JSON list of C-alpha atoms in Angstrom, two decimals:
[
{"chain": "A", "resi": 235, "resn": "UNK", "atom": "CA", "xyz": [-14.33, 33.16, -80.78]},
{"chain": "A", "resi": 236, "resn": "UNK", "atom": "CA", "xyz": [-16.70, 32.57, -77.90]},
{"chain": "A", "resi": 237, "resn": "UNK", "atom": "CA", "xyz": [-16.36, 28.87, -78.42]},
{"chain": "A", "resi": 238, "resn": "UNK", "atom": "CA", "xyz": [-12.53, 28.96, -78.21]},
{"chain": "A", "resi": 239, "resn": "UNK", "atom": "CA", "xyz": [-12.71, 31.04, -75.04]},
{"chain": "A", "resi": 240, "resn": "UNK", "atom": "CA", "xyz": [-15.26, 28.68, -73.55]},
{"chain": "A", "resi": 241, "resn": "UNK", "atom": "CA", "xyz": [-13.16, 25.60, -74.50]},
{"chain": "A", "resi": 242, "resn": "UNK", "atom": "CA", "xyz": [-10.02, 27.22, -73.05]},
{"chain": "A", "resi": 243, "resn": "UNK", "atom": "CA", "xyz": [-11.87, 28.09, -69.87]},
{"chain": "A", "resi": 244, "resn": "UNK", "atom": "CA", "xyz": [-13.26, 24.52, -69.57]},
{"chain": "A", "resi": 245, "resn": "UNK", "atom": "CA", "xyz": [-9.82, 22.99, -70.14]},
{"chain": "A", "resi": 246, "resn": "UNK", "atom": "CA", "xyz": [-8.30, 25.39, -67.57]},
{"chain": "A", "resi": 247, "resn": "UNK", "atom": "CA", "xyz": [-11.02, 24.50, -65.11]},
{"chain": "A", "resi": 248, "resn": "UNK", "atom": "CA", "xyz": [-10.54, 20.76, -65.62]},
{"chain": "A", "resi": 249, "resn": "UNK", "atom": "CA", "xyz": [-6.81, 21.09, -65.08]},
{"chain": "A", "resi": 250, "resn": "UNK", "atom": "CA", "xyz": [-7.35, 23.01, -61.88]},
{"chain": "A", "resi": 251, "resn": "UNK", "atom": "CA", "xyz": [-9.88, 20.49, -60.56]},
{"chain": "A", "resi": 252, "resn": "UNK", "atom": "CA", "xyz": [-7.65, 17.57, -61.43]},
{"chain": "A", "resi": 253, "resn": "UNK", "atom": "CA", "xyz": [-4.70, 19.25, -59.75]},
{"chain": "A", "resi": 254, "resn": "UNK", "atom": "CA", "xyz": [-6.69, 19.86, -56.55]},
{"chain": "A", "resi": 255, "resn": "UNK", "atom": "CA", "xyz": [-8.16, 16.38, -56.45]},
{"chain": "A", "resi": 256, "resn": "UNK", "atom": "CA", "xyz": [-4.87, 14.64, -57.13]},
{"chain": "A", "resi": 257, "resn": "UNK", "atom": "CA", "xyz": [-2.74, 16.63, -54.77]},
{"chain": "A", "resi": 258, "resn": "UNK", "atom": "CA", "xyz": [-1.18, 14.73, -51.93]},
{"chain": "A", "resi": 259, "resn": "UNK", "atom": "CA", "xyz": [-0.92, 16.36, -48.59]},
{"chain": "A", "resi": 260, "resn": "UNK", "atom": "CA", "xyz": [2.41, 15.15, -47.24]},
{"chain": "A", "resi": 261, "resn": "UNK", "atom": "CA", "xyz": [2.71, 17.92, -44.74]},
{"chain": "A", "resi": 262, "resn": "UNK", "atom": "CA", "xyz": [3.06, 16.76, -41.13]},
{"chain": "A", "resi": 263, "resn": "UNK", "atom": "CA", "xyz": [-0.11, 16.58, -39.14]},
{"chain": "A", "resi": 264, "resn": "UNK", "atom": "CA", "xyz": [-0.76, 19.59, -36.96]},
{"chain": "A", "resi": 265, "resn": "UNK", "atom": "CA", "xyz": [-2.41, 17.34, -34.37]},
{"chain": "A", "resi": 266, "resn": "UNK", "atom": "CA", "xyz": [-0.46, 17.26, -31.16]},
{"chain": "A", "resi": 267, "resn": "UNK", "atom": "CA", "xyz": [-0.16, 14.06, -29.23]},
{"chain": "A", "resi": 268, "resn": "UNK", "atom": "CA", "xyz": [-1.73, 14.36, -25.78]},
{"chain": "A", "resi": 269, "resn": "UNK", "atom": "CA", "xyz": [0.69, 12.50, -23.57]},
{"chain": "A", "resi": 270, "resn": "UNK", "atom": "CA", "xyz": [-1.60, 12.96, -20.64]},
{"chain": "A", "resi": 271, "resn": "UNK", "atom": "CA", "xyz": [-3.88, 10.32, -22.13]},
{"chain": "A", "resi": 272, "resn": "UNK", "atom": "CA", "xyz": [-1.22, 7.73, -21.30]},
{"chain": "A", "resi": 273, "resn": "UNK", "atom": "CA", "xyz": [-0.38, 8.73, -17.73]},
{"chain": "A", "resi": 274, "resn": "UNK", "atom": "CA", "xyz": [-0.46, 5.81, -15.32]},
{"chain": "A", "resi": 275, "resn": "UNK", "atom": "CA", "xyz": [-2.96, 6.20, -12.48]},
{"chain": "A", "resi": 276, "resn": "UNK", "atom": "CA", "xyz": [-2.71, 2.54, -11.42]},
{"chain": "A", "resi": 277, "resn": "UNK", "atom": "CA", "xyz": [0.00, -0.01, -11.57]},
{"chain": "A", "resi": 278, "resn": "UNK", "atom": "CA", "xyz": [-1.49, -3.45, -10.84]},
{"chain": "A", "resi": 279, "resn": "UNK", "atom": "CA", "xyz": [0.91, -6.38, -10.58]},
{"chain": "A", "resi": 280, "resn": "UNK", "atom": "CA", "xyz": [-0.18, -9.69, -12.04]},
{"chain": "A", "resi": 281, "resn": "UNK", "atom": "CA", "xyz": [1.13, -11.75, -9.15]},
{"chain": "A", "resi": 282, "resn": "UNK", "atom": "CA", "xyz": [-0.69, -9.85, -6.39]},
{"chain": "A", "resi": 283, "resn": "UNK", "atom": "CA", "xyz": [-4.35, -10.35, -5.48]},
{"chain": "A", "resi": 284, "resn": "UNK", "atom": "CA", "xyz": [-5.15, -6.88, -4.29]},
{"chain": "A", "resi": 285, "resn": "UNK", "atom": "CA", "xyz": [-8.51, -7.98, -2.87]},
{"chain": "A", "resi": 286, "resn": "UNK", "atom": "CA", "xyz": [-6.80, -10.38, -0.45]},
{"chain": "A", "resi": 287, "resn": "UNK", "atom": "CA", "xyz": [-3.73, -8.25, 0.11]},
{"chain": "A", "resi": 288, "resn": "UNK", "atom": "CA", "xyz": [-5.12, -5.15, 1.75]},
{"chain": "A", "resi": 289, "resn": "UNK", "atom": "CA", "xyz": [-1.80, -4.50, 3.44]},
{"chain": "A", "resi": 290, "resn": "UNK", "atom": "CA", "xyz": [-0.02, -2.88, 0.42]},
{"chain": "A", "resi": 291, "resn": "UNK", "atom": "CA", "xyz": [0.55, 0.75, -0.52]},
{"chain": "A", "resi": 292, "resn": "UNK", "atom": "CA", "xyz": [1.24, 2.45, -3.86]},
{"chain": "A", "resi": 293, "resn": "UNK", "atom": "CA", "xyz": [2.29, 5.98, -4.60]},
{"chain": "A", "resi": 294, "resn": "UNK", "atom": "CA", "xyz": [2.45, 7.41, -8.09]},
{"chain": "A", "resi": 295, "resn": "UNK", "atom": "CA", "xyz": [4.22, 10.68, -8.91]},
{"chain": "A", "resi": 296, "resn": "UNK", "atom": "CA", "xyz": [3.37, 11.75, -12.47]},
{"chain": "A", "resi": 297, "resn": "UNK", "atom": "CA", "xyz": [6.08, 13.06, -14.83]},
{"chain": "A", "resi": 298, "resn": "UNK", "atom": "CA", "xyz": [5.88, 16.83, -15.29]},
{"chain": "A", "resi": 299, "resn": "UNK", "atom": "CA", "xyz": [4.73, 17.60, -18.87]},
{"chain": "A", "resi": 300, "resn": "UNK", "atom": "CA", "xyz": [5.16, 21.18, -20.14]},
{"chain": "A", "resi": 301, "resn": "UNK", "atom": "CA", "xyz": [3.69, 22.15, -23.51]},
{"chain": "A", "resi": 302, "resn": "UNK", "atom": "CA", "xyz": [3.44, 18.48, -24.43]},
{"chain": "A", "resi": 303, "resn": "UNK", "atom": "CA", "xyz": [7.06, 17.79, -23.61]},
{"chain": "A", "resi": 304, "resn": "UNK", "atom": "CA", "xyz": [8.00, 15.59, -20.61]},
{"chain": "A", "resi": 305, "resn": "UNK", "atom": "CA", "xyz": [10.39, 17.38, -18.26]},
{"chain": "A", "resi": 306, "resn": "UNK", "atom": "CA", "xyz": [11.22, 14.52, -15.91]},
{"chain": "A", "resi": 307, "resn": "UNK", "atom": "CA", "xyz": [10.42, 10.95, -15.03]},
{"chain": "A", "resi": 308, "resn": "UNK", "atom": "CA", "xyz": [7.47, 9.85, -13.03]},
{"chain": "A", "resi": 309, "resn": "UNK", "atom": "CA", "xyz": [7.88, 7.59, -10.05]},
{"chain": "A", "resi": 310, "resn": "UNK", "atom": "CA", "xyz": [5.92, 4.55, -8.84]},
{"chain": "A", "resi": 311, "resn": "UNK", "atom": "CA", "xyz": [6.60, 3.06, -5.43]},
{"chain": "A", "resi": 312, "resn": "UNK", "atom": "CA", "xyz": [4.78, -0.10, -4.37]},
{"chain": "A", "resi": 313, "resn": "UNK", "atom": "CA", "xyz": [5.16, -1.55, -0.89]},
{"chain": "A", "resi": 314, "resn": "UNK", "atom": "CA", "xyz": [3.92, -5.13, -0.36]},
{"chain": "A", "resi": 315, "resn": "UNK", "atom": "CA", "xyz": [3.48, -7.28, 2.71]},
{"chain": "A", "resi": 316, "resn": "UNK", "atom": "CA", "xyz": [5.85, -10.17, 3.16]},
{"chain": "A", "resi": 317, "resn": "UNK", "atom": "CA", "xyz": [5.73, -12.41, 0.08]},
{"chain": "A", "resi": 318, "resn": "UNK", "atom": "CA", "xyz": [7.68, -15.31, -1.36]},
{"chain": "A", "resi": 319, "resn": "UNK", "atom": "CA", "xyz": [7.31, -13.95, -4.87]},
{"chain": "A", "resi": 320, "resn": "UNK", "atom": "CA", "xyz": [10.52, -12.28, -6.14]},
{"chain": "A", "resi": 321, "resn": "UNK", "atom": "CA", "xyz": [9.61, -11.18, -9.66]},
{"chain": "A", "resi": 322, "resn": "UNK", "atom": "CA", "xyz": [6.54, -9.26, -10.75]},
{"chain": "A", "resi": 323, "resn": "UNK", "atom": "CA", "xyz": [4.92, -8.02, -13.98]},
{"chain": "A", "resi": 324, "resn": "UNK", "atom": "CA", "xyz": [2.56, -5.25, -14.91]},
{"chain": "A", "resi": 325, "resn": "UNK", "atom": "CA", "xyz": [-0.96, -6.69, -15.28]},
{"chain": "A", "resi": 326, "resn": "UNK", "atom": "CA", "xyz": [-2.64, -3.98, -17.42]},
{"chain": "A", "resi": 327, "resn": "UNK", "atom": "CA", "xyz": [-2.76, -0.28, -18.27]},
{"chain": "A", "resi": 328, "resn": "UNK", "atom": "CA", "xyz": [-5.68, 2.04, -18.70]},
{"chain": "A", "resi": 329, "resn": "UNK", "atom": "CA", "xyz": [-4.56, 3.88, -21.81]},
{"chain": "A", "resi": 330, "resn": "UNK", "atom": "CA", "xyz": [-5.30, 2.96, -25.46]},
{"chain": "A", "resi": 331, "resn": "UNK", "atom": "CA", "xyz": [-2.72, 0.43, -26.56]},
{"chain": "A", "resi": 332, "resn": "UNK", "atom": "CA", "xyz": [-3.47, 1.30, -30.21]},
{"chain": "A", "resi": 333, "resn": "UNK", "atom": "CA", "xyz": [-2.17, 4.84, -29.62]},
{"chain": "A", "resi": 334, "resn": "UNK", "atom": "CA", "xyz": [0.72, 4.18, -27.16]},
{"chain": "A", "resi": 335, "resn": "UNK", "atom": "CA", "xyz": [3.04, 1.31, -26.37]},
{"chain": "A", "resi": 336, "resn": "UNK", "atom": "CA", "xyz": [4.78, 0.52, -23.11]},
{"chain": "A", "resi": 337, "resn": "UNK", "atom": "CA", "xyz": [8.15, -1.04, -22.58]},
{"chain": "A", "resi": 338, "resn": "UNK", "atom": "CA", "xyz": [8.76, -3.43, -20.86]},
{"chain": "A", "resi": 339, "resn": "UNK", "atom": "CA", "xyz": [5.52, -4.89, -22.09]},
{"chain": "A", "resi": 340, "resn": "UNK", "atom": "CA", "xyz": [2.49, -5.95, -20.06]},
{"chain": "A", "resi": 341, "resn": "UNK", "atom": "CA", "xyz": [3.02, -9.39, -18.55]},
{"chain": "A", "resi": 342, "resn": "UNK", "atom": "CA", "xyz": [6.80, -9.28, -18.90]},
{"chain": "A", "resi": 343, "resn": "UNK", "atom": "CA", "xyz": [8.11, -10.53, -15.53]},
{"chain": "A", "resi": 344, "resn": "UNK", "atom": "CA", "xyz": [11.00, -8.15, -14.94]},
{"chain": "A", "resi": 345, "resn": "UNK", "atom": "CA", "xyz": [10.26, -6.22, -11.72]},
{"chain": "A", "resi": 346, "resn": "UNK", "atom": "CA", "xyz": [12.43, -7.44, -8.88]},
{"chain": "A", "resi": 347, "resn": "UNK", "atom": "CA", "xyz": [12.08, -6.52, -5.25]},
{"chain": "A", "resi": 348, "resn": "UNK", "atom": "CA", "xyz": [14.33, -3.61, -4.31]},
{"chain": "A", "resi": 349, "resn": "UNK", "atom": "CA", "xyz": [15.47, -2.83, -7.87]},
{"chain": "A", "resi": 350, "resn": "UNK", "atom": "CA", "xyz": [14.31, 0.21, -9.87]},
{"chain": "A", "resi": 351, "resn": "UNK", "atom": "CA", "xyz": [13.09, -0.58, -13.39]},
{"chain": "A", "resi": 352, "resn": "UNK", "atom": "CA", "xyz": [12.17, 2.13, -15.88]},
{"chain": "A", "resi": 353, "resn": "UNK", "atom": "CA", "xyz": [8.95, 1.88, -17.86]},
{"chain": "A", "resi": 354, "resn": "UNK", "atom": "CA", "xyz": [8.75, 3.91, -21.05]},
{"chain": "A", "resi": 355, "resn": "UNK", "atom": "CA", "xyz": [5.50, 4.93, -22.71]},
{"chain": "A", "resi": 356, "resn": "UNK", "atom": "CA", "xyz": [5.71, 6.04, -26.36]},
{"chain": "A", "resi": 357, "resn": "UNK", "atom": "CA", "xyz": [3.04, 7.22, -28.80]},
{"chain": "A", "resi": 358, "resn": "UNK", "atom": "CA", "xyz": [3.06, 5.29, -32.10]},
{"chain": "A", "resi": 359, "resn": "UNK", "atom": "CA", "xyz": [2.80, 8.57, -34.06]},
{"chain": "A", "resi": 360, "resn": "UNK", "atom": "CA", "xyz": [5.95, 10.18, -32.55]},
{"chain": "A", "resi": 361, "resn": "UNK", "atom": "CA", "xyz": [8.61, 8.06, -30.96]},
{"chain": "A", "resi": 362, "resn": "UNK", "atom": "CA", "xyz": [10.47, 11.14, -29.79]},
{"chain": "A", "resi": 363, "resn": "UNK", "atom": "CA", "xyz": [7.58, 12.14, -27.45]},
{"chain": "A", "resi": 364, "resn": "UNK", "atom": "CA", "xyz": [8.10, 9.40, -24.87]},
{"chain": "A", "resi": 365, "resn": "UNK", "atom": "CA", "xyz": [7.99, 9.66, -21.09]},
{"chain": "A", "resi": 366, "resn": "UNK", "atom": "CA", "xyz": [9.12, 7.37, -18.29]},
{"chain": "A", "resi": 367, "resn": "UNK", "atom": "CA", "xyz": [8.32, 6.06, -14.83]},
{"chain": "A", "resi": 368, "resn": "UNK", "atom": "CA", "xyz": [10.85, 4.57, -12.42]},
{"chain": "A", "resi": 369, "resn": "UNK", "atom": "CA", "xyz": [9.16, 1.68, -10.64]},
{"chain": "A", "resi": 370, "resn": "UNK", "atom": "CA", "xyz": [10.31, 0.30, -7.28]},
{"chain": "A", "resi": 371, "resn": "UNK", "atom": "CA", "xyz": [8.67, -2.61, -5.41]},
{"chain": "A", "resi": 372, "resn": "UNK", "atom": "CA", "xyz": [9.67, -3.11, -1.75]},
{"chain": "A", "resi": 373, "resn": "UNK", "atom": "CA", "xyz": [8.51, -5.35, 1.10]},
{"chain": "A", "resi": 374, "resn": "UNK", "atom": "CA", "xyz": [7.10, -3.78, 4.24]},
{"chain": "A", "resi": 375, "resn": "UNK", "atom": "CA", "xyz": [9.11, -4.43, 7.38]},
{"chain": "A", "resi": 376, "resn": "UNK", "atom": "CA", "xyz": [7.27, -6.81, 9.62]},
{"chain": "A", "resi": 377, "resn": "UNK", "atom": "CA", "xyz": [6.83, -4.91, 12.91]},
{"chain": "A", "resi": 378, "resn": "UNK", "atom": "CA", "xyz": [6.84, -8.12, 14.94]},
{"chain": "A", "resi": 379, "resn": "UNK", "atom": "CA", "xyz": [10.44, -8.83, 13.95]},
{"chain": "A", "resi": 380, "resn": "UNK", "atom": "CA", "xyz": [11.74, -5.85, 15.84]},
{"chain": "A", "resi": 381, "resn": "UNK", "atom": "CA", "xyz": [9.48, -6.34, 18.91]},
{"chain": "A", "resi": 382, "resn": "UNK", "atom": "CA", "xyz": [10.67, -8.02, 22.03]},
{"chain": "A", "resi": 383, "resn": "UNK", "atom": "CA", "xyz": [8.54, -11.09, 22.61]},
{"chain": "A", "resi": 384, "resn": "UNK", "atom": "CA", "xyz": [7.96, -12.42, 26.11]},
{"chain": "A", "resi": 385, "resn": "UNK", "atom": "CA", "xyz": [6.86, -15.89, 27.18]},
{"chain": "A", "resi": 386, "resn": "UNK", "atom": "CA", "xyz": [4.11, -15.37, 29.68]},
{"chain": "A", "resi": 387, "resn": "UNK", "atom": "CA", "xyz": [3.30, -19.00, 30.48]},
{"chain": "A", "resi": 388, "resn": "UNK", "atom": "CA", "xyz": [4.04, -22.57, 29.46]},
{"chain": "A", "resi": 389, "resn": "UNK", "atom": "CA", "xyz": [2.96, -26.01, 30.59]},
{"chain": "A", "resi": 390, "resn": "UNK", "atom": "CA", "xyz": [4.27, -29.57, 30.55]},
{"chain": "A", "resi": 391, "resn": "UNK", "atom": "CA", "xyz": [2.21, -32.68, 30.14]},
{"chain": "A", "resi": 392, "resn": "UNK", "atom": "CA", "xyz": [3.44, -36.00, 31.37]},
{"chain": "A", "resi": 393, "resn": "UNK", "atom": "CA", "xyz": [1.96, -37.81, 28.40]},
{"chain": "A", "resi": 394, "resn": "UNK", "atom": "CA", "xyz": [4.10, -35.72, 26.03]},
{"chain": "A", "resi": 395, "resn": "UNK", "atom": "CA", "xyz": [7.34, -35.91, 28.02]},
{"chain": "A", "resi": 396, "resn": "UNK", "atom": "CA", "xyz": [8.04, -39.03, 30.07]},
{"chain": "A", "resi": 397, "resn": "UNK", "atom": "CA", "xyz": [10.70, -37.34, 32.26]},
{"chain": "A", "resi": 398, "resn": "UNK", "atom": "CA", "xyz": [8.57, -34.38, 33.33]},
{"chain": "A", "resi": 399, "resn": "UNK", "atom": "CA", "xyz": [5.89, -34.32, 35.91]},
{"chain": "A", "resi": 400, "resn": "UNK", "atom": "CA", "xyz": [2.73, -32.49, 34.98]},
{"chain": "A", "resi": 401, "resn": "UNK", "atom": "CA", "xyz": [2.71, -28.85, 35.91]},
{"chain": "A", "resi": 402, "resn": "UNK", "atom": "CA", "xyz": [2.09, -25.32, 34.87]},
{"chain": "A", "resi": 403, "resn": "UNK", "atom": "CA", "xyz": [4.50, -22.45, 35.18]},
{"chain": "A", "resi": 404, "resn": "UNK", "atom": "CA", "xyz": [3.60, -18.85, 34.99]},
{"chain": "A", "resi": 405, "resn": "UNK", "atom": "CA", "xyz": [6.06, -16.00, 35.02]}
]
């Protein structure tokens, strides 16, 4: 009798252990995605050498995130000195690209002067938890364009102009 009870108990124990070890936990992860890990604190453009172009400004307004849910878009405004470049691309980001992706992608030349483009950052684990930035690149007004320029002096040289006599005129 003791042997039958012991065998029954052993079989019952083996079944329980097998059931526990073979169970699959398909329940969703309770880990929350921290969107703040992907906030943009810089927005370098590939086409601009920031070391040589000290005359630029950038302002970044972060999206408001409440309980892990984005409430609004962020905003990035970049003001550059006069340039002949008309299209720009994001050079790099500081967040982990194995956890989040950004669209448009890094290096994609799609930022045009004066046009707002929306960048979307999405975690790979939950595509419904994305947030966005509206990006606008503008050119600084050249202050000399609006200034009145005066000619204070000029001179003529006979060697340069055969019909003029050499002289100097000052206003």
